[in-house]
Amino acid sequence: MTTFTVPFDPEKPDLTDDTWTQNEIFLQVFNSGNGEFFDSLYREDSISNFSGEPLTGEARLKFFKEFLATKPKLEAKVTFAYTAGDVALIGVDYAIDGVNAAGEPFHLEGVCTDVLVKEKDGRWLMAIDRPVARGGLVA
């Protein structure tokens, strides 16, 4: 099992209402390389355009599993955060370094806008994940 610097329950992940804790949990889970674990930070109906097109459900999970299997490393710095009741809007600058399926290195950097929603059980999960690389969408 992976050791995390910010403790949380991997069976019921909670991105929390603290933006900097949320960012650290997101980074830890992404950098674990486990796409299924990473997808658990998202609501079932969440949309992520990380692949370059909006994906949800099984398509989003499949992409995360394939992309994270090569264990790319994500760095992210929070640039703004606003919370209104049970919805949070967060902006980050990010950089990802890794190798693609062919073993070729890649570097992506850009900005990301995320929307988190507080679930009925009190956990905060990702609802919208919209990274935009400096050259356009991630893919």
Short mmCIF file of C-alpha atoms in Angstrom, two decimals:
data_model
loop_
_atom_site.label_atom_id
_atom_site.label_comp_id
_atom_site.label_asym_id
_atom_site.label_seq_id
_atom_site.Cartn_x
_atom_site.Cartn_y
_atom_site.Cartn_z
CA MET A 1 0.00 0.00 0.00
CA THR A 2 1.19 3.50 -0.81
CA THR A 3 2.11 5.77 2.11
CA PHE A 4 0.61 9.23 1.96
CA THR A 5 1.85 12.43 3.60
CA VAL A 6 -1.71 13.68 4.08
CA PRO A 7 -3.72 10.85 5.63
CA PHE A 8 -7.16 9.99 4.25
CA ASP A 9 -9.40 6.95 3.93
CA PRO A 10 -8.59 5.27 0.58
CA GLU A 11 -11.87 3.31 0.81
CA LYS A 12 -13.93 6.53 0.93
CA PRO A 13 -11.66 9.32 -0.29
CA ASP A 14 -12.56 12.87 0.63
CA LEU A 15 -10.83 15.78 -1.06
CA THR A 16 -11.90 17.86 1.99
CA ASP A 17 -13.05 21.46 2.19
CA ASP A 18 -9.47 22.68 2.66
CA THR A 19 -8.06 23.62 -0.75
CA TRP A 20 -4.42 22.90 0.04
CA THR A 21 -5.23 19.53 1.65
CA GLN A 22 -7.40 18.73 -1.38
CA ASN A 23 -4.53 19.56 -3.71
CA GLU A 24 -2.09 17.38 -1.76
CA ILE A 25 -4.50 14.40 -1.73
CA PHE A 26 -5.14 14.83 -5.47
CA LEU A 27 -1.38 14.89 -6.15
CA GLN A 28 -0.70 11.84 -3.97
CA VAL A 29 -3.40 9.75 -5.61
CA PHE A 30 -2.48 10.83 -9.16
CA ASN A 31 1.20 10.14 -8.53
CA SER A 32 0.39 6.67 -7.13
CA GLY A 33 -0.12 5.55 -10.75
CA ASN A 34 -3.36 3.75 -9.85
CA GLY A 35 -6.05 4.91 -12.28
CA GLU A 36 -8.88 3.17 -10.46
CA PHE A 37 -7.84 4.78 -7.17
CA PHE A 38 -7.54 8.16 -8.89
CA ASP A 39 -11.02 7.79 -10.43
CA SER A 40 -12.45 7.26 -6.93
CA LEU A 41 -11.83 10.98 -6.29
CA TYR A 42 -14.53 11.72 -8.88
CA ARG A 43 -18.30 11.55 -8.66
CA GLU A 44 -19.80 8.87 -10.88
CA ASP A 45 -21.22 11.55 -13.21
CA SER A 46 -18.10 13.74 -13.15
CA ILE A 47 -16.65 15.04 -16.39
CA SER A 48 -12.93 15.20 -17.07
CA ASN A 49 -11.42 16.47 -20.30
CA PHE A 50 -7.97 15.29 -19.24
CA SER A 51 -7.88 13.03 -22.31
CA GLY A 52 -8.61 15.96 -24.62
CA GLU A 53 -12.32 15.22 -24.79
CA PRO A 54 -14.98 15.21 -22.07
CA LEU A 55 -15.18 11.75 -20.50
CA THR A 56 -17.39 10.37 -17.76
CA GLY A 57 -18.09 6.99 -16.16
CA GLU A 58 -16.37 3.93 -17.65
CA ALA A 59 -14.67 5.91 -20.43
CA ARG A 60 -13.08 8.24 -17.87
CA LEU A 61 -11.97 5.29 -15.72
CA LYS A 62 -10.47 3.48 -18.74
CA PHE A 63 -8.49 6.58 -19.72
CA PHE A 64 -7.18 7.14 -16.18
CA LYS A 65 -6.10 3.51 -15.87
CA GLU A 66 -4.20 3.61 -19.17
CA PHE A 67 -2.67 7.06 -18.69
CA LEU A 68 -1.56 6.55 -15.09
CA ALA A 69 -0.17 3.04 -15.74
CA THR A 70 3.09 4.65 -16.92
CA LYS A 71 3.28 6.56 -13.59
CA PRO A 72 3.58 10.16 -14.80
CA LYS A 73 4.32 12.72 -12.08
CA LEU A 74 2.03 15.67 -11.46
CA GLU A 75 2.94 18.93 -9.75
CA ALA A 76 0.18 21.46 -9.09
CA LYS A 77 0.01 24.84 -7.39
CA VAL A 78 -3.33 26.32 -6.34
CA THR A 79 -3.89 29.75 -7.91
CA PHE A 80 -7.40 30.50 -6.62
CA ALA A 81 -10.16 28.86 -4.60
CA TYR A 82 -13.75 29.88 -3.97
CA THR A 83 -16.35 27.96 -2.00
CA ALA A 84 -20.09 28.64 -2.02
CA GLY A 85 -22.00 26.23 0.18
CA ASP A 86 -21.46 22.73 -1.17
CA VAL A 87 -19.58 23.75 -4.35
CA ALA A 88 -15.93 24.76 -4.72
CA LEU A 89 -14.18 26.29 -7.73
CA ILE A 90 -10.41 25.79 -7.76
CA GLY A 91 -7.71 26.86 -10.19
CA VAL A 92 -4.24 25.36 -10.43
CA ASP A 93 -1.10 25.68 -12.50
CA TYR A 94 0.13 22.17 -13.29
CA ALA A 95 3.01 20.28 -14.86
CA ILE A 96 3.12 16.58 -15.75
CA ASP A 97 6.24 14.66 -16.71
CA GLY A 98 6.21 11.07 -17.86
CA VAL A 99 6.67 8.63 -20.69
CA ASN A 100 4.00 7.58 -23.16
CA ALA A 101 3.09 3.99 -24.05
CA ALA A 102 5.91 3.96 -26.64
CA GLY A 103 8.43 4.92 -23.94
CA GLU A 104 8.92 8.47 -25.22
CA PRO A 105 9.19 11.22 -22.60
CA PHE A 106 6.59 13.98 -22.48
CA HIS A 107 6.06 17.20 -20.57
CA LEU A 108 2.70 18.95 -20.23
CA GLU A 109 1.99 22.15 -18.38
CA GLY A 110 -0.95 24.48 -18.18
CA VAL A 111 -3.85 25.59 -16.07
CA CYS A 112 -6.74 23.62 -14.67
CA THR A 113 -10.14 24.63 -13.42
CA ASP A 114 -11.83 22.16 -11.07
CA VAL A 115 -15.30 22.07 -9.56
CA LEU A 116 -15.76 20.00 -6.41
CA VAL A 117 -19.10 19.12 -4.84
CA LYS A 118 -19.85 18.16 -1.26
CA GLU A 119 -21.67 14.82 -1.24
CA LYS A 120 -24.57 13.98 1.09
CA ASP A 121 -22.15 11.94 3.25
CA GLY A 122 -19.97 15.06 3.73
CA ARG A 123 -17.13 14.04 1.37
CA TRP A 124 -15.86 16.44 -1.28
CA LEU A 125 -15.40 14.88 -4.74
CA MET A 126 -14.44 16.14 -8.16
CA ALA A 127 -17.37 17.08 -10.41
CA ILE A 128 -15.56 18.83 -13.28
CA ASP A 129 -11.86 18.54 -14.11
CA ARG A 130 -10.76 20.81 -16.96
CA PRO A 131 -7.00 20.94 -17.50
CA VAL A 132 -5.86 23.00 -20.46
CA ALA A 133 -2.26 22.55 -21.59
CA ARG A 134 -0.34 25.57 -22.88
CA GLY A 135 -0.84 24.22 -26.43
CA GLY A 136 -4.55 23.41 -25.96
CA LEU A 137 -6.31 20.50 -24.30
CA VAL A 138 -4.13 17.82 -22.72
CA ALA A 139 -4.28 15.19 -25.47
#
